[in-house]
Coordinates of C-alpha atoms in Angstrom, one line a residue:
Chain A
X26 CA 110.1 -16.9 174.2
X27 CA 108.4 -14.6 171.7
X28 CA 106.6 -17.6 170.2
X29 CA 105.3 -18.4 173.7
X30 CA 104.2 -14.8 174.1
X31 CA 102.4 -14.7 170.7
X32 CA 100.6 -17.9 171.6
X33 CA 99.6 -16.6 174.9
X34 CA 98.4 -13.4 173.2
X35 CA 96.5 -15.3 170.6
X36 CA 94.5 -17.3 173.1
X37 CA 93.9 -14.5 175.5
X38 CA 93.8 -11.4 173.3
X39 CA 90.1 -11.0 173.8
X40 CA 90.4 -10.9 177.5
X41 CA 93.4 -8.6 177.4
X42 CA 91.4 -6.2 175.2
X43 CA 88.5 -6.3 177.6
X44 CA 90.8 -5.6 180.6
X45 CA 92.3 -2.6 178.8
X46 CA 88.9 -1.3 177.7
X47 CA 87.5 -1.6 181.2
X48 CA 90.6 0.1 182.6
X49 CA 90.0 3.0 180.3
X50 CA 86.4 3.2 181.4
X51 CA 87.6 3.0 185.0
X52 CA 89.8 6.0 184.5
X53 CA 86.9 7.9 183.0
X54 CA 85.0 7.2 186.2
X55 CA 88.0 7.9 188.3
X56 CA 88.0 11.5 187.0
X57 CA 84.4 11.9 188.1
X58 CA 84.9 10.2 191.5
X59 CA 87.9 12.2 192.3
X60 CA 85.5 15.1 192.9
X61 CA 82.9 13.0 194.6
X62 CA 80.7 12.7 191.5
X63 CA 79.1 9.2 191.6
X64 CA 78.1 9.3 188.0
X65 CA 75.8 6.8 186.5
X66 CA 76.1 8.6 183.1
X67 CA 78.8 6.2 181.9
X68 CA 76.4 4.1 179.9
X69 CA 74.9 7.2 178.2
X70 CA 78.4 8.6 177.4
X71 CA 79.5 5.2 176.0
X72 CA 76.4 5.0 173.9
X73 CA 76.9 8.5 172.5
X74 CA 80.5 7.6 171.7
X75 CA 79.7 4.2 170.2
X76 CA 76.8 5.2 167.9
X77 CA 78.4 8.4 166.8
X78 CA 81.7 6.8 165.8
X79 CA 79.9 3.9 164.1
X80 CA 77.8 6.3 162.1
X81 CA 81.0 8.2 161.1
X82 CA 82.9 5.1 160.0
X83 CA 80.0 3.1 158.4
X84 CA 77.7 5.8 157.0
X85 CA 80.1 8.7 156.4
X86 CA 83.2 6.6 155.6
X87 CA 85.4 8.4 158.0
X88 CA 88.8 7.0 159.0
X89 CA 88.8 5.4 162.4
X90 CA 90.7 8.0 164.5
X91 CA 88.5 11.0 163.6
X92 CA 85.5 8.8 164.2
X93 CA 86.6 7.9 167.7
X94 CA 87.4 11.6 168.3
X95 CA 83.9 12.6 167.1
X96 CA 82.3 10.0 169.4
X97 CA 84.3 11.3 172.4
X98 CA 83.6 14.9 171.6
X99 CA 79.9 14.2 171.3
X100 CA 79.9 12.5 174.7
X101 CA 81.9 15.4 176.2
X102 CA 79.3 17.8 174.7
X103 CA 76.5 15.7 176.3
X104 CA 78.4 15.9 179.6
X105 CA 78.7 19.6 179.4
X106 CA 75.0 19.9 178.6
X107 CA 73.7 17.9 181.5
X108 CA 76.6 18.9 183.8
X109 CA 75.6 22.5 184.0
X110 CA 72.2 21.8 185.7
X111 CA 73.0 18.4 187.3
X112 CA 76.2 19.3 189.1
X113 CA 74.2 21.7 191.4
X114 CA 72.6 18.6 192.8
X115 CA 74.1 16.7 195.7
X116 CA 74.8 13.0 196.3
X117 CA 71.7 10.9 195.6
X118 CA 70.1 13.4 193.4
X119 CA 73.1 13.7 191.2
X120 CA 73.2 9.9 190.9
X121 CA 69.5 9.8 189.9
X122 CA 69.9 12.6 187.4
X123 CA 72.9 10.9 185.7
X124 CA 71.0 7.6 185.7
X125 CA 68.1 9.3 184.0
X126 CA 70.5 10.6 181.4
X127 CA 71.7 7.1 180.7
X128 CA 68.1 5.9 180.4
X129 CA 67.1 8.7 178.0
X130 CA 70.1 7.9 175.7
X131 CA 69.1 4.2 175.8
X132 CA 65.5 4.9 174.9
X133 CA 66.6 7.2 172.1
X134 CA 69.0 4.4 170.8
X135 CA 66.1 2.0 171.0
X136 CA 63.8 4.2 168.9
X137 CA 65.9 6.1 166.4
X138 CA 66.0 3.2 163.9
X139 CA 67.6 5.1 161.0
X140 CA 70.8 5.8 162.9
X141 CA 71.0 3.3 165.7
X142 CA 69.3 0.3 164.2
X143 CA 66.7 0.3 167.0
X144 CA 66.4 -2.7 169.2
X145 CA 68.3 -4.9 166.7
X146 CA 71.4 -2.6 166.9
X147 CA 74.1 -2.3 164.3
X148 CA 75.9 -5.4 163.1
X149 CA 79.0 -6.0 161.0
X150 CA 80.9 -3.0 162.4
X151 CA 84.4 -3.2 161.0
X152 CA 86.9 -4.3 163.6
X153 CA 89.2 -1.3 163.7
X154 CA 90.2 -1.3 167.3
X155 CA 93.6 -2.9 168.0
X156 CA 95.0 -3.9 171.3
X157 CA 97.6 -1.2 171.1
X158 CA 95.0 1.4 170.6
X159 CA 93.4 0.4 174.0
X160 CA 96.8 0.1 175.6
X161 CA 97.8 3.5 174.4
X162 CA 94.6 5.1 175.6
X163 CA 95.2 3.6 179.1
X164 CA 98.8 4.8 179.2
X165 CA 97.6 8.3 178.2
X166 CA 95.1 8.2 181.0
X167 CA 97.6 7.1 183.6
X168 CA 99.9 9.9 182.4
X169 CA 97.1 12.5 182.6
X170 CA 96.0 11.5 186.0
X171 CA 99.5 11.3 187.3
X172 CA 100.4 14.7 186.0
X173 CA 97.2 16.4 187.1
X174 CA 97.6 15.1 190.6
X175 CA 101.0 16.9 190.9
X176 CA 99.6 20.2 189.8
X177 CA 97.5 23.0 191.2
X178 CA 94.5 21.3 189.5
X179 CA 95.1 18.1 191.4
X180 CA 95.4 19.9 194.7
X181 CA 92.2 21.8 194.0
X182 CA 90.3 18.6 193.2
X183 CA 91.6 16.9 196.3
X184 CA 90.4 19.8 198.4
X185 CA 87.0 19.7 196.7
X186 CA 86.7 16.1 197.4
X187 CA 87.4 16.5 201.1
X188 CA 85.9 19.9 201.9
X189 CA 84.6 22.1 199.3
X190 CA 84.2 25.1 201.7
X191 CA 87.9 25.1 202.2
X192 CA 88.5 24.8 198.4
X193 CA 86.3 27.8 197.8
X194 CA 87.9 29.8 200.5
X195 CA 91.3 29.2 198.9
X196 CA 90.0 30.6 195.6
X197 CA 89.0 27.4 193.9
X198 CA 86.0 27.7 191.6
X199 CA 84.4 24.5 192.7
X200 CA 81.7 24.4 190.0
X201 CA 84.1 25.0 187.1
X202 CA 86.5 22.3 188.4
X203 CA 83.7 19.8 188.8
X204 CA 82.2 20.6 185.4
X205 CA 85.5 20.2 183.7
X206 CA 86.1 16.8 185.3
X207 CA 82.7 15.7 184.4
X208 CA 83.2 16.7 180.8
X209 CA 86.6 15.0 180.8
X210 CA 84.9 11.9 182.2
X211 CA 82.3 12.1 179.4
X212 CA 85.1 12.4 176.8
X213 CA 87.0 9.3 178.1
X214 CA 83.8 7.2 178.4
X215 CA 82.8 8.3 174.9
X216 CA 86.1 7.3 173.5
X217 CA 85.8 4.0 175.3
X218 CA 82.4 3.5 173.8
X219 CA 83.7 4.2 170.3
X220 CA 86.6 1.8 170.8
X221 CA 84.3 -0.9 172.2
X222 CA 81.9 -0.6 169.2
X223 CA 84.8 -1.2 166.8
X224 CA 86.0 -4.1 168.8
X225 CA 82.8 -6.2 169.0
X226 CA 81.3 -6.1 165.5
X227 CA 78.0 -5.1 167.2
X228 CA 76.4 -2.4 169.2
X229 CA 72.9 -2.5 170.6
X230 CA 71.0 -0.4 173.1
X231 CA 71.3 -3.1 175.7
X232 CA 75.1 -2.7 175.8
X233 CA 74.9 0.7 177.5
X234 CA 72.3 0.6 180.2
X235 CA 72.3 0.9 184.0
X236 CA 74.4 -2.3 184.4
X237 CA 77.2 -0.8 182.4
X238 CA 77.1 2.3 184.5
X239 CA 77.2 0.4 187.7
X240 CA 80.0 -1.9 186.6
X241 CA 82.0 1.2 185.6
X242 CA 81.6 2.6 189.1
X243 CA 82.7 -0.6 190.7
X244 CA 86.1 -0.7 188.9
X245 CA 87.6 2.3 190.6
X246 CA 85.8 1.9 193.9
X247 CA 87.1 -1.7 194.1
X248 CA 90.6 -0.8 193.1
X249 CA 90.9 2.4 195.1
X250 CA 89.8 6.0 194.4
X251 CA 92.9 7.5 195.8
X252 CA 95.4 5.5 194.0
X253 CA 96.8 6.0 190.5
X254 CA 96.8 2.2 189.9
X255 CA 93.4 1.7 191.6
X256 CA 91.3 1.8 188.4
X257 CA 93.4 -0.7 186.5
X258 CA 93.6 -3.1 189.5
X259 CA 89.8 -2.8 189.9
X260 CA 89.0 -3.2 186.2
X261 CA 91.3 -6.1 185.7
X262 CA 90.2 -7.9 188.8
X263 CA 86.5 -7.4 187.9
X264 CA 87.1 -8.5 184.4
X265 CA 89.1 -11.6 185.3
X266 CA 87.1 -12.8 188.2
X267 CA 84.0 -13.8 186.1
X268 CA 86.3 -15.7 183.8
X269 CA 87.8 -17.6 186.6
X270 CA 84.3 -18.4 187.9
X271 CA 83.0 -19.5 184.6
X272 CA 81.9 -22.8 186.0
X273 CA 79.0 -21.2 187.9
X274 CA 77.1 -18.2 186.6
X275 CA 75.1 -17.7 189.9
X276 CA 78.1 -18.0 192.1
X277 CA 80.0 -15.3 190.2
X278 CA 77.2 -12.7 190.6
X279 CA 77.0 -13.5 194.3
X280 CA 80.7 -13.4 194.8
X281 CA 81.1 -10.1 193.0
X282 CA 78.3 -8.6 195.1
X283 CA 79.8 -9.9 198.3
X284 CA 83.2 -8.6 197.3
X285 CA 82.0 -5.1 196.6
X286 CA 80.2 -5.0 200.0
X287 CA 83.3 -6.3 201.8
X288 CA 85.6 -3.7 200.1
X289 CA 83.2 -0.8 200.9
X290 CA 83.0 -2.0 204.5
X291 CA 86.5 -2.9 205.3
X292 CA 88.6 -1.0 202.8
X293 CA 86.7 2.1 202.0
X294 CA 89.8 3.4 200.2
X295 CA 89.7 0.5 197.8
X296 CA 92.0 -2.5 197.4
X297 CA 95.1 -0.3 196.8
X298 CA 94.7 1.3 200.2
X299 CA 96.2 -1.9 201.6
X300 CA 99.6 -0.9 200.3
X301 CA 99.2 2.6 201.7
X302 CA 98.4 1.4 205.2
X303 CA 101.5 -0.8 205.1
X304 CA 103.7 2.0 203.9
X305 CA 102.5 4.5 206.5
X306 CA 103.0 2.4 209.5
X307 CA 106.8 2.6 209.7
X308 CA 106.4 6.3 209.3
X309 CA 104.3 6.6 212.4
X310 CA 107.5 7.0 214.6
X311 CA 107.1 10.5 213.0
X312 CA 105.4 10.9 216.4
X313 CA 109.0 11.3 217.6
X314 CA 109.3 14.1 215.1
X315 CA 106.2 15.7 216.6
X316 CA 107.7 15.9 220.1
X317 CA 109.9 18.9 219.6
X318 CA 107.0 20.9 218.3
X319 CA 104.8 20.2 221.3
X320 CA 107.7 21.0 223.6
X321 CA 108.3 24.3 221.8
X322 CA 104.6 25.2 222.1
X323 CA 104.7 24.6 225.8
X324 CA 108.0 26.4 226.5
Chain B
X26 CA 102.6 44.0 200.4
X27 CA 100.0 46.4 201.8
X28 CA 96.7 45.5 203.3
X29 CA 93.2 46.4 202.2
X30 CA 90.6 48.4 204.1
X31 CA 87.4 46.5 204.9
X32 CA 84.1 48.4 205.3
X33 CA 80.9 46.8 206.4
X34 CA 77.7 48.8 206.3
X35 CA 74.6 47.7 208.1
X36 CA 74.8 44.1 207.0
X37 CA 72.0 41.7 208.1
X38 CA 71.4 38.0 208.0
X39 CA 68.3 36.0 208.9
X40 CA 67.9 32.2 208.9
X41 CA 64.3 31.3 208.4
X42 CA 63.1 34.2 210.5
X43 CA 65.8 34.0 213.2
X44 CA 67.9 37.1 213.1
X45 CA 71.5 36.1 213.3
X46 CA 72.9 39.5 212.3
X47 CA 70.6 42.4 212.7
X48 CA 72.6 45.3 211.6
X49 CA 76.4 45.5 211.9
X50 CA 78.7 48.3 210.6
X51 CA 82.4 48.6 211.2
X52 CA 85.6 49.4 209.4
X53 CA 88.8 47.5 209.5
X54 CA 91.6 50.0 208.7
X55 CA 94.2 48.9 206.2
X56 CA 97.3 47.4 207.8
X57 CA 95.7 47.2 211.3
X58 CA 94.4 44.5 213.5
X59 CA 90.7 44.8 214.2
X60 CA 89.2 42.6 216.9
X61 CA 85.7 41.4 216.7
X62 CA 84.4 40.2 220.1
X63 CA 81.1 39.3 221.6
X64 CA 79.4 36.6 223.5
X65 CA 78.4 33.3 221.9
X66 CA 75.7 33.7 219.3
X67 CA 76.3 37.4 218.9
X68 CA 76.9 37.0 215.2
X69 CA 80.7 37.0 214.8
X70 CA 81.1 33.9 212.7
X71 CA 78.0 34.8 210.7
X72 CA 79.6 38.1 209.9
X73 CA 82.8 36.4 208.8
X74 CA 80.8 34.0 206.6
X75 CA 79.1 37.0 205.0
X76 CA 82.4 38.8 204.4
X77 CA 83.9 35.7 202.7
X78 CA 80.8 35.1 200.6
X79 CA 79.7 31.8 202.1
X80 CA 76.5 33.4 203.2
X81 CA 74.6 35.9 201.0
X82 CA 73.8 39.1 202.9
X83 CA 70.1 40.0 203.3
X84 CA 70.8 43.7 203.6
X85 CA 73.7 46.2 203.7
X86 CA 77.0 46.3 201.8
X87 CA 80.5 45.1 202.2
X88 CA 83.4 46.7 200.5
X89 CA 87.1 46.0 200.2
X90 CA 89.2 49.1 199.4
X91 CA 86.1 50.9 198.3
X92 CA 84.9 48.2 195.9
X93 CA 81.8 46.1 196.6
X94 CA 82.6 42.7 197.9
X95 CA 79.1 41.5 198.8
X96 CA 77.4 39.4 196.2
X97 CA 80.7 37.7 195.1
X98 CA 80.9 34.0 195.5
X99 CA 83.5 32.6 198.0
X100 CA 86.2 31.9 195.4
X101 CA 85.8 35.4 193.9
X102 CA 86.2 36.9 197.4
X103 CA 89.4 34.9 197.8
X104 CA 90.6 36.1 194.5
X105 CA 90.1 39.7 195.7
X106 CA 92.6 39.0 198.4
X107 CA 90.6 37.8 201.4
X108 CA 91.8 34.7 203.2
X109 CA 90.5 33.1 206.3
X110 CA 90.9 30.4 208.9
X111 CA 88.0 28.4 210.4
X112 CA 86.7 28.2 213.9
X113 CA 86.7 24.4 213.7
X114 CA 90.0 23.8 212.0
X115 CA 89.5 22.6 208.5
X116 CA 92.6 21.0 207.1
X117 CA 92.8 18.1 204.8
X118 CA 93.9 15.6 207.5
X119 CA 95.5 12.8 205.4
X120 CA 97.5 15.3 203.3
X121 CA 100.9 16.5 204.4
X122 CA 101.3 19.9 206.0
X123 CA 103.1 21.2 202.9
X124 CA 100.3 19.9 200.6
X125 CA 97.8 21.7 202.7
X126 CA 99.6 25.0 202.6
X127 CA 100.3 24.6 198.8
X128 CA 96.5 24.6 198.3
X129 CA 96.7 28.3 199.3
X130 CA 98.8 29.0 196.3
X131 CA 96.0 28.0 194.0
X132 CA 95.2 31.6 192.9
X133 CA 98.8 32.2 192.0
X134 CA 99.0 29.6 189.3
X135 CA 98.4 30.4 185.7
X136 CA 95.4 28.3 184.7
X137 CA 96.5 26.4 181.7
X138 CA 95.7 22.7 181.8
X139 CA 97.4 21.9 178.5
X140 CA 100.7 23.4 179.8
X141 CA 100.3 21.4 183.0
X142 CA 99.8 18.2 181.0
X143 CA 102.8 18.9 178.9
X144 CA 104.8 19.8 182.0
X145 CA 106.1 22.9 180.2
X146 CA 109.1 24.4 181.9
X147 CA 107.0 27.4 183.0
X148 CA 104.7 25.1 184.9
X149 CA 107.5 23.3 186.6
X150 CA 109.1 26.6 187.6
X151 CA 105.9 28.0 188.9
X152 CA 105.3 24.8 191.0
X153 CA 108.8 25.0 192.4
X154 CA 108.5 28.6 193.3
X155 CA 105.2 27.9 195.0
X156 CA 106.7 25.2 197.0
X157 CA 109.7 27.4 198.0
X158 CA 107.3 30.1 199.1
X159 CA 105.3 27.6 201.2
X160 CA 108.4 26.2 202.8
X161 CA 109.5 29.7 203.7
X162 CA 106.1 30.4 205.3
X163 CA 106.3 27.2 207.3
X164 CA 109.7 28.3 208.4
X165 CA 108.4 31.7 209.5
X166 CA 105.7 30.0 211.5
X167 CA 108.2 27.6 213.1
X168 CA 106.6 24.5 211.6
X169 CA 109.1 23.8 208.9
X170 CA 110.0 20.4 210.5
X171 CA 106.4 19.2 210.1
X172 CA 106.3 19.8 206.3
X173 CA 105.8 16.1 205.5
X174 CA 103.7 15.1 208.4
X175 CA 100.0 14.4 207.7
X176 CA 98.0 17.4 209.0
X177 CA 95.7 15.1 210.9
X178 CA 98.6 13.9 213.1
X179 CA 99.5 17.4 214.4
X180 CA 98.8 18.9 217.8
X181 CA 96.1 21.5 218.1
X182 CA 98.3 24.5 218.1
X183 CA 100.3 23.3 215.2
X184 CA 97.1 22.7 213.2
X185 CA 96.1 26.3 213.8
X186 CA 99.5 27.4 212.5
X187 CA 99.1 25.3 209.4
X188 CA 95.7 26.9 208.8
X189 CA 97.2 30.4 209.2
X190 CA 100.1 29.4 206.9
X191 CA 97.6 28.2 204.3
X192 CA 95.7 31.5 204.5
X193 CA 98.9 33.5 204.2
X194 CA 100.0 31.4 201.2
X195 CA 97.1 33.1 199.2
X196 CA 99.1 36.3 199.7
X197 CA 96.0 38.1 201.2
X198 CA 95.3 41.8 201.6
X199 CA 92.9 40.9 204.4
X200 CA 93.2 38.0 206.8
X201 CA 90.2 36.8 208.8
X202 CA 91.0 34.7 211.8
X203 CA 88.0 32.9 213.4
X204 CA 88.7 32.2 217.1
X205 CA 92.3 31.1 216.5
X206 CA 93.0 30.8 220.2
X207 CA 90.1 28.5 221.0
X208 CA 91.4 25.5 222.9
X209 CA 95.0 26.8 223.2
X210 CA 96.9 26.9 226.4
X211 CA 98.6 30.1 227.7
X212 CA 101.9 29.6 226.0
X213 CA 100.3 28.8 222.7
X214 CA 98.1 31.9 223.0
X215 CA 101.1 34.1 223.7
X216 CA 102.9 32.7 220.6
X217 CA 99.7 33.3 218.6
X218 CA 99.6 36.9 219.7
X219 CA 103.2 37.3 218.5
X220 CA 102.3 35.7 215.3
X221 CA 99.4 38.0 214.7
X222 CA 101.6 41.1 215.4
X223 CA 104.2 39.6 213.0
X224 CA 101.5 39.3 210.3
X225 CA 100.4 42.8 211.0
X226 CA 103.9 44.1 210.6
X227 CA 104.1 42.5 207.1
X228 CA 101.2 44.9 206.2
X229 CA 98.3 42.5 206.0
X230 CA 95.0 43.8 207.4
X231 CA 93.7 41.4 210.1
X232 CA 90.2 40.9 211.3
X233 CA 90.4 38.8 214.5
X234 CA 87.4 37.1 216.0
X235 CA 88.2 36.0 219.5
X236 CA 86.8 35.3 222.9
X237 CA 90.0 35.8 224.8
X238 CA 89.8 39.4 225.7
X239 CA 93.4 39.7 226.9
X240 CA 94.7 38.4 223.6
X241 CA 92.4 40.7 221.6
X242 CA 93.4 43.7 223.7
X243 CA 97.1 42.9 223.3
X244 CA 97.1 42.7 219.5
X245 CA 94.2 44.8 218.3
X246 CA 94.4 48.5 217.2
X247 CA 90.6 48.7 217.3
X248 CA 87.9 46.5 218.8
X249 CA 84.3 46.1 217.8
X250 CA 82.0 44.3 220.3
X251 CA 78.8 42.6 219.1
X252 CA 75.8 41.4 220.9
X253 CA 72.5 40.1 219.6
X254 CA 73.6 40.8 216.0
X255 CA 74.4 44.5 216.5
X256 CA 77.6 46.3 217.4
X257 CA 77.3 47.7 221.0
X258 CA 80.7 49.2 221.4
X259 CA 83.7 50.3 219.4
X260 CA 87.0 51.8 220.0
X261 CA 90.5 51.2 221.3
X262 CA 91.0 48.1 223.5
X263 CA 91.0 50.3 226.6
X264 CA 87.8 52.1 225.6
X265 CA 86.0 48.9 224.8
X266 CA 87.0 47.2 228.0
X267 CA 85.7 50.1 230.0
X268 CA 82.4 50.3 228.2
X269 CA 79.5 49.5 230.4
X270 CA 77.6 47.9 227.5
X271 CA 80.5 45.4 227.0
X272 CA 80.7 44.6 230.6
X273 CA 77.0 44.0 230.7
X274 CA 77.1 41.8 227.7
X275 CA 79.8 39.6 229.1
X276 CA 79.0 39.7 232.8
X277 CA 75.3 40.6 232.9
X278 CA 73.7 43.6 234.6
X279 CA 74.4 44.2 238.2
X280 CA 70.9 44.1 239.7
X281 CA 72.0 45.2 243.2
X282 CA 73.3 48.5 242.0

């Protein structure tokens, strides 16, 4: 049994690592999306985390953990810095501004040869990231999201998402909440970037562009932005599907695109909302519960 | 709990040259119900949005218990003890009634995100106390049996109650009700009147915007009537109802006389 498992793990460990890494990124985005922030800054945050942590381990000789922390903190600082002006923007403008941030970071990475290795990138990065690091990070994120959702903070965020006028009227400082979520999102994406860099032996400016940011948005949207498990489901699905469709490169792009469109059109709450619908239906005889109230009101 | 006194001095609001509120002054005495009436477009809701900080005021001053309120952002106004309901009910429709009302307890929680993440006993206790308080509120408003129903599934009158419960959950000193009786039938209006008097007796100052003159007269200690962004009459319900300016605003001038 355990031999079977280790064999399975040996042949699939790469893909498992990738699933976990993408789940982590998906939770980073989930934080932003939970307050309606469609952020394209993920690539920029990951680049900050990756280059910073690689610099710490390779140039400064730091141990792995503080290097990852440094990368995450730098990305969080970047989020705080751009968040203050950018969060005042709405919808499309916010997206454009965060996209611009990712591009700026990419161009800096491309040109700051002494630290980032320029277009060639940095090679021979020690492989410090273990599967359990990634798994631990995902478990921590699940716990954080789960706990926050049951608190005053989660209620405030849910209100901001649906109606920020109501949130304000109930005493919620909308800007502060959105900023703290954006910074948290930067921290998680930065950590993911640091872990990714020490997983792949290599980082280059092409790793963290627009494509990365869009992919990261797709995970939670596909899986479900209202469900705790949504980001994992979306990330794993999006990671495994291309593997399953290896036989045709074109087909997999088309299929992914079609799938995203279908989900947005028919399941705006993401794949996990299927379960919610099914669970709510038997409850609808709660209409019977409603009856006494209406009667009371009319009496 | 005792209410706060609201004072409004010559506040004005223009939207791109259109004068919504020209100059309005009135006082809502602590612990009383003040009715704000007037025809459509007379500036009632604009006034409420200025009090709650959703609109900045172009002129004048608003004070709560003598301290300036104007210039505060909405969440600061809420923190000062001002709660409101909305003319077009604004609940979170897919959340339960209890969850909606719990949002009102936001200000009562100690803001410590690390304690929340660690689920420290203090946090859990606070959360339970908030839930108990909200359930008691639902009970007072006769909607305890709806606690777990999504707010979007409720009848109109019940939704109004949930909104009022949510506002009361903030433990306000001043409660602003924006046309709470709109769309209600007679029985619901009567219940609403009783509810407002019940809120008054708990000491909260109430500012009631309403079209239904019978309801306003029944519950208000003092009525202010607006028209074209100015106050045109003020006084006890009987005085205001007898005022020629008010009759003219609502029914038009009698040209034959």
